[in-house]
PDB file of N, CA and C in Angstrom:
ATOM      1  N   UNK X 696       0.820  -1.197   0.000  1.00 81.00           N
ATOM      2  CA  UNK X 696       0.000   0.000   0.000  1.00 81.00           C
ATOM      3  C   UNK X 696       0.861   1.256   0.000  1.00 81.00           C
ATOM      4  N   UNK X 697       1.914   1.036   0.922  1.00 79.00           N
ATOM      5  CA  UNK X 697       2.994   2.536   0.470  1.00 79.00           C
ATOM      6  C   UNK X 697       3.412   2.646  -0.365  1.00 79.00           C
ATOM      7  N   UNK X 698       4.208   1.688  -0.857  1.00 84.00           N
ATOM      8  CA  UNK X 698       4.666   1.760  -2.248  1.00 84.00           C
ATOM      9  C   UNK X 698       4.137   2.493  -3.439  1.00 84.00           C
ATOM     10  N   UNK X 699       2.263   1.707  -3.681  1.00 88.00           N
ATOM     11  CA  UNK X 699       1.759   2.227  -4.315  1.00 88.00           C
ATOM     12  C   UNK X 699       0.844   3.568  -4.363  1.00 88.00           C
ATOM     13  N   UNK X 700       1.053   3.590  -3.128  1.00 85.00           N
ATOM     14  CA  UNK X 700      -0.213   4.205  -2.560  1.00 85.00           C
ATOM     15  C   UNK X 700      -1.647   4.019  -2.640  1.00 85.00           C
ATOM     16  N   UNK X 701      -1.642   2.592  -3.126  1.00 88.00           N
ATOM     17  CA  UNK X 701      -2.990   2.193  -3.707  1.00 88.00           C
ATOM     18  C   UNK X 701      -3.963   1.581  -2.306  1.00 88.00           C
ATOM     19  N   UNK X 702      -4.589   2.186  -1.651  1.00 89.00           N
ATOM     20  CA  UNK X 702      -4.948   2.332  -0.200  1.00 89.00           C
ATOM     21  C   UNK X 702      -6.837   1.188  -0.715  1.00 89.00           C
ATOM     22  N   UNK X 703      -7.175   1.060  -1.416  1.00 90.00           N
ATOM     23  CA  UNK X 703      -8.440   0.399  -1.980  1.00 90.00           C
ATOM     24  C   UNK X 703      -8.613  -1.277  -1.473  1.00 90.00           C
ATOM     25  N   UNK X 704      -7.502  -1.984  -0.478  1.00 91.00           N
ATOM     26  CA  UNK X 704      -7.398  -3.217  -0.190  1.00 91.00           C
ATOM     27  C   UNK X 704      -7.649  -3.236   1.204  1.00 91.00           C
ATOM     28  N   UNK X 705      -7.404  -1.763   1.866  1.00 93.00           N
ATOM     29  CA  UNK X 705      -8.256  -1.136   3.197  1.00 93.00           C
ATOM     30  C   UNK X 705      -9.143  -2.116   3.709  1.00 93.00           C
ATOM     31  N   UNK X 706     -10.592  -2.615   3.077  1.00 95.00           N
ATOM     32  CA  UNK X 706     -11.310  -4.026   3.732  1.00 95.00           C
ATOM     33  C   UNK X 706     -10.727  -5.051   3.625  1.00 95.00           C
ATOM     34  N   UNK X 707      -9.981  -5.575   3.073  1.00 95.00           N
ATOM     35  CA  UNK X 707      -8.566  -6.521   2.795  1.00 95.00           C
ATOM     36  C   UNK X 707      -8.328  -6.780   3.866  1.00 95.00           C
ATOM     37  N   UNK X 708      -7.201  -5.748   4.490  1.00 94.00           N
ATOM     38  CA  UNK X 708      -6.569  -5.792   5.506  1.00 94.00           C
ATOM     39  C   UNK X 708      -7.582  -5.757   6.848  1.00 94.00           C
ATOM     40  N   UNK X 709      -8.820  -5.073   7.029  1.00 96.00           N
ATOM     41  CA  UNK X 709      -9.905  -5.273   7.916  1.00 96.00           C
ATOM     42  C   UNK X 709      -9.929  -7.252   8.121  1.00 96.00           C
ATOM     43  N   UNK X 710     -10.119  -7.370   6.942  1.00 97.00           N
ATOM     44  CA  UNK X 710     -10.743  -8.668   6.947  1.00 97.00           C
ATOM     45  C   UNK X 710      -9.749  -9.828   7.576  1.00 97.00           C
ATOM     46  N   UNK X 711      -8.583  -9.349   6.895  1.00 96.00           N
ATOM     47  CA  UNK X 711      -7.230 -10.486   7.515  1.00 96.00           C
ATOM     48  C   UNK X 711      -6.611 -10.295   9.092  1.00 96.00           C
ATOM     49  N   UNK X 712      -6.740  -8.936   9.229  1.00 96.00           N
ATOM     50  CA  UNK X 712      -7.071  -8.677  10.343  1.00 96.00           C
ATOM     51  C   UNK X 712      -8.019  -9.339  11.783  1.00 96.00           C
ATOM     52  N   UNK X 713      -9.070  -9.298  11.482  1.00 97.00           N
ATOM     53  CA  UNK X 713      -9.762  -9.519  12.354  1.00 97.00           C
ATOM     54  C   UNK X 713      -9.860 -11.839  11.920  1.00 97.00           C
ATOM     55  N   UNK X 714      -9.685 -12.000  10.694  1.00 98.00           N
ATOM     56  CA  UNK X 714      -9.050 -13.456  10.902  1.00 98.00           C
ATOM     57  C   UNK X 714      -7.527 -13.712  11.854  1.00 98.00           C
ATOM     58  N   UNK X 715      -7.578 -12.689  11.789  1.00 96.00           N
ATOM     59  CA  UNK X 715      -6.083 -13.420  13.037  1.00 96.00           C
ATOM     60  C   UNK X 715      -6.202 -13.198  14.204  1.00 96.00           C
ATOM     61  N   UNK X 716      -7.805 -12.635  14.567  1.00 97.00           N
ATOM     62  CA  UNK X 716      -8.054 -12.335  16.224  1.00 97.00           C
ATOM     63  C   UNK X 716      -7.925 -10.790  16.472  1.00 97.00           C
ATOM     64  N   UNK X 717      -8.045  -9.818  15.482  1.00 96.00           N
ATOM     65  CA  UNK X 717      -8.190  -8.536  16.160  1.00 96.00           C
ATOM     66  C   UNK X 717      -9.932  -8.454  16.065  1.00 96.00           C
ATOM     67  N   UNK X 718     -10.045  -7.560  17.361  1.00 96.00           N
ATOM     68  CA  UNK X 718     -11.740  -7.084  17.447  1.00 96.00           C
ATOM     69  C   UNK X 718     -11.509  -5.967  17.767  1.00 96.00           C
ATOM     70  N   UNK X 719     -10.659  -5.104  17.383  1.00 96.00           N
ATOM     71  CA  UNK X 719     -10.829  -3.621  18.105  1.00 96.00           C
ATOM     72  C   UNK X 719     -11.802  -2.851  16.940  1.00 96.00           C
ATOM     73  N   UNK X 720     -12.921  -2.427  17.803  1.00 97.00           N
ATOM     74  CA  UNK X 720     -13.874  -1.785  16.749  1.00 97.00           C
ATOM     75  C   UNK X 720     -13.019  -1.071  15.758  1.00 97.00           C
ATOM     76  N   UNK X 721     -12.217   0.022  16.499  1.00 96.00           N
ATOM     77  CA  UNK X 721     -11.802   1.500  16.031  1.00 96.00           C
ATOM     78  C   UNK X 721     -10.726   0.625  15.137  1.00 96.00           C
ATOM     79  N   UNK X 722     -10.111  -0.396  14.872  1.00 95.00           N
ATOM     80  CA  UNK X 722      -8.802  -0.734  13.860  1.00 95.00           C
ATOM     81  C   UNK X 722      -9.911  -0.981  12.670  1.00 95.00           C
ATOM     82  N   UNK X 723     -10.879  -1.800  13.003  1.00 97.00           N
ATOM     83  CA  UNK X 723     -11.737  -2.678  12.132  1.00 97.00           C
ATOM     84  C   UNK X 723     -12.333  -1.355  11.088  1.00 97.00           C
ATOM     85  N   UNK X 724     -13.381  -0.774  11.884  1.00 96.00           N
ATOM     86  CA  UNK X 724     -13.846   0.040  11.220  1.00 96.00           C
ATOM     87  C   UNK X 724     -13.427   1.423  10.617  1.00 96.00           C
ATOM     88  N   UNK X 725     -11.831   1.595  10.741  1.00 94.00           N
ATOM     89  CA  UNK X 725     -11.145   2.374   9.897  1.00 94.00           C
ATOM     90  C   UNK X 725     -10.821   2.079   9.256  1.00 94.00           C
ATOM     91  N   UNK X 726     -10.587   0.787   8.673  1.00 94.00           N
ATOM     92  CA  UNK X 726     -10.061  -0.105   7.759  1.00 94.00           C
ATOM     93  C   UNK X 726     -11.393  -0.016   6.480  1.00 94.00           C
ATOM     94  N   UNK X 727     -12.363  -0.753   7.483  1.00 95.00           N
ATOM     95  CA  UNK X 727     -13.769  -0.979   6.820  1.00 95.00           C
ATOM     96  C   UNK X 727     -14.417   0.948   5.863  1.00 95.00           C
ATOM     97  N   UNK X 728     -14.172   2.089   6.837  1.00 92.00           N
ATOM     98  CA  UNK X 728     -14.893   3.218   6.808  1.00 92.00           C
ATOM     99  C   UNK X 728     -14.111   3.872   5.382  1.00 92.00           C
ATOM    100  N   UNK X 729     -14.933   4.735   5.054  1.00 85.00           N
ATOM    101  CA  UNK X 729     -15.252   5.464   3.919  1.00 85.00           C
ATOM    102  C   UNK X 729     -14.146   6.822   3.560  1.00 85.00           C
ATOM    103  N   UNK X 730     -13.504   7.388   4.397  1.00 77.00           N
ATOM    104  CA  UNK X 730     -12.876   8.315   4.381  1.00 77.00           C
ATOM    105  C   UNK X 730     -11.535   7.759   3.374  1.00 77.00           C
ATOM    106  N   UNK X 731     -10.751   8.667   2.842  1.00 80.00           N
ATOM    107  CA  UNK X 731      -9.472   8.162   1.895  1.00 80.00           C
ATOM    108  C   UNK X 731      -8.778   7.662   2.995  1.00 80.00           C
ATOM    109  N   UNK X 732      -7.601   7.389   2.466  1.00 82.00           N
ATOM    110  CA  UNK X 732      -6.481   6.592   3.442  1.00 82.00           C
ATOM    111  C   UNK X 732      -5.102   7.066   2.596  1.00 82.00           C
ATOM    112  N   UNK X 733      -4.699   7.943   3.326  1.00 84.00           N
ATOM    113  CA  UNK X 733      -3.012   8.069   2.731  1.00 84.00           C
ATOM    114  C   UNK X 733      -2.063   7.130   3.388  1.00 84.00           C
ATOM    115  N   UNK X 734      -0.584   7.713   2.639  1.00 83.00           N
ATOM    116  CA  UNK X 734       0.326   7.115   3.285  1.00 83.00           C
ATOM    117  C   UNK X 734       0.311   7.985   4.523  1.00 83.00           C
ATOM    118  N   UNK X 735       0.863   7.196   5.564  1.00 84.00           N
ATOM    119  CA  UNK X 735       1.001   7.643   7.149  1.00 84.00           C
ATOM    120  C   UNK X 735      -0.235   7.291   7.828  1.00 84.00           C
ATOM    121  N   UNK X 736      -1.232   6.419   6.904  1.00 87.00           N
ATOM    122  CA  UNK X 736      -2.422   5.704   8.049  1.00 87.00           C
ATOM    123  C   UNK X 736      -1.933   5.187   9.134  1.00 87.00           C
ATOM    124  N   UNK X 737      -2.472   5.554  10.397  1.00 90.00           N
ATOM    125  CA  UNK X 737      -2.353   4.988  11.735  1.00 90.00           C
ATOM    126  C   UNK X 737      -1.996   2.882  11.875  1.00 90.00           C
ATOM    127  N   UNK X 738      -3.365   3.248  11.232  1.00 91.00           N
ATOM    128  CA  UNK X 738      -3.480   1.330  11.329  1.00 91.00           C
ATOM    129  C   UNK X 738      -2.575   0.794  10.317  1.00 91.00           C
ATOM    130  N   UNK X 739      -2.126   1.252   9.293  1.00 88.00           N
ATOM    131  CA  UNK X 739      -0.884   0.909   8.894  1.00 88.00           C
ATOM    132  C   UNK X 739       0.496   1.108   9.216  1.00 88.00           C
ATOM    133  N   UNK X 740       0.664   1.564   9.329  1.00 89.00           N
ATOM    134  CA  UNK X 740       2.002   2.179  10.239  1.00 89.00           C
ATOM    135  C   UNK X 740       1.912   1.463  11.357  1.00 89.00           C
ATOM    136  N   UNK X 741       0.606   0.567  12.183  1.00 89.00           N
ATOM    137  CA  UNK X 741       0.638  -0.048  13.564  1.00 89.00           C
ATOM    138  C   UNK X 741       1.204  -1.003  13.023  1.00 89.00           C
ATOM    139  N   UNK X 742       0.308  -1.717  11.612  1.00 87.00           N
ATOM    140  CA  UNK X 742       0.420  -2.991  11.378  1.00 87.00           C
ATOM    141  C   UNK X 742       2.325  -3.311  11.028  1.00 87.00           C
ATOM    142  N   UNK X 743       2.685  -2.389  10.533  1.00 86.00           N
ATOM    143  CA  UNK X 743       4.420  -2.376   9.752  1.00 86.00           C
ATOM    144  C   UNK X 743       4.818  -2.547  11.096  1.00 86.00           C
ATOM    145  N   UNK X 744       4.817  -2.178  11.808  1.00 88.00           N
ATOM    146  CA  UNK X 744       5.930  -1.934  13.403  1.00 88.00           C
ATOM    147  C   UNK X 744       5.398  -2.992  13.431  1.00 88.00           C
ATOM    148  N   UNK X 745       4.832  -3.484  13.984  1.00 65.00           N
ATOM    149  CA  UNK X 745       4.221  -5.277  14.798  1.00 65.00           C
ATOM    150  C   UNK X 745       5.602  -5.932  14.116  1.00 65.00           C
ATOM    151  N   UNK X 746       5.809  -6.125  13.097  1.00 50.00           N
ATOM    152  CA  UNK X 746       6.527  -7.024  12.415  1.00 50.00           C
ATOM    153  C   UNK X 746       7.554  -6.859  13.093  1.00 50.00           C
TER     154      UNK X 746
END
């Protein structure tokens, strides 16, 4: 998604997400919600550090 900046896989990552045991409303449904998504998204930038 940084690379491209192609941010449109957003429910993607909701979805694989919450298959690996996340339920936090607020990760889920920013993922899931309607607003654009640049580079420097929160929940991305969480997900890169985890690693």
């Amino acid at each position: 998604m940084y690379e491209s900046r192609d941010f449109s896989a957003m429910p993607i990552l909701a979805d694989a997400l919450q298959d690996a045991g996340c339920d936090r409303a607020d990760i889920l449904d920013h993922c899931r919600g309607p607003g654009q998504h640049v580079r420097g998204c929160w929940v991305v930038d969480l997900v890169l550090n985890k690693g």
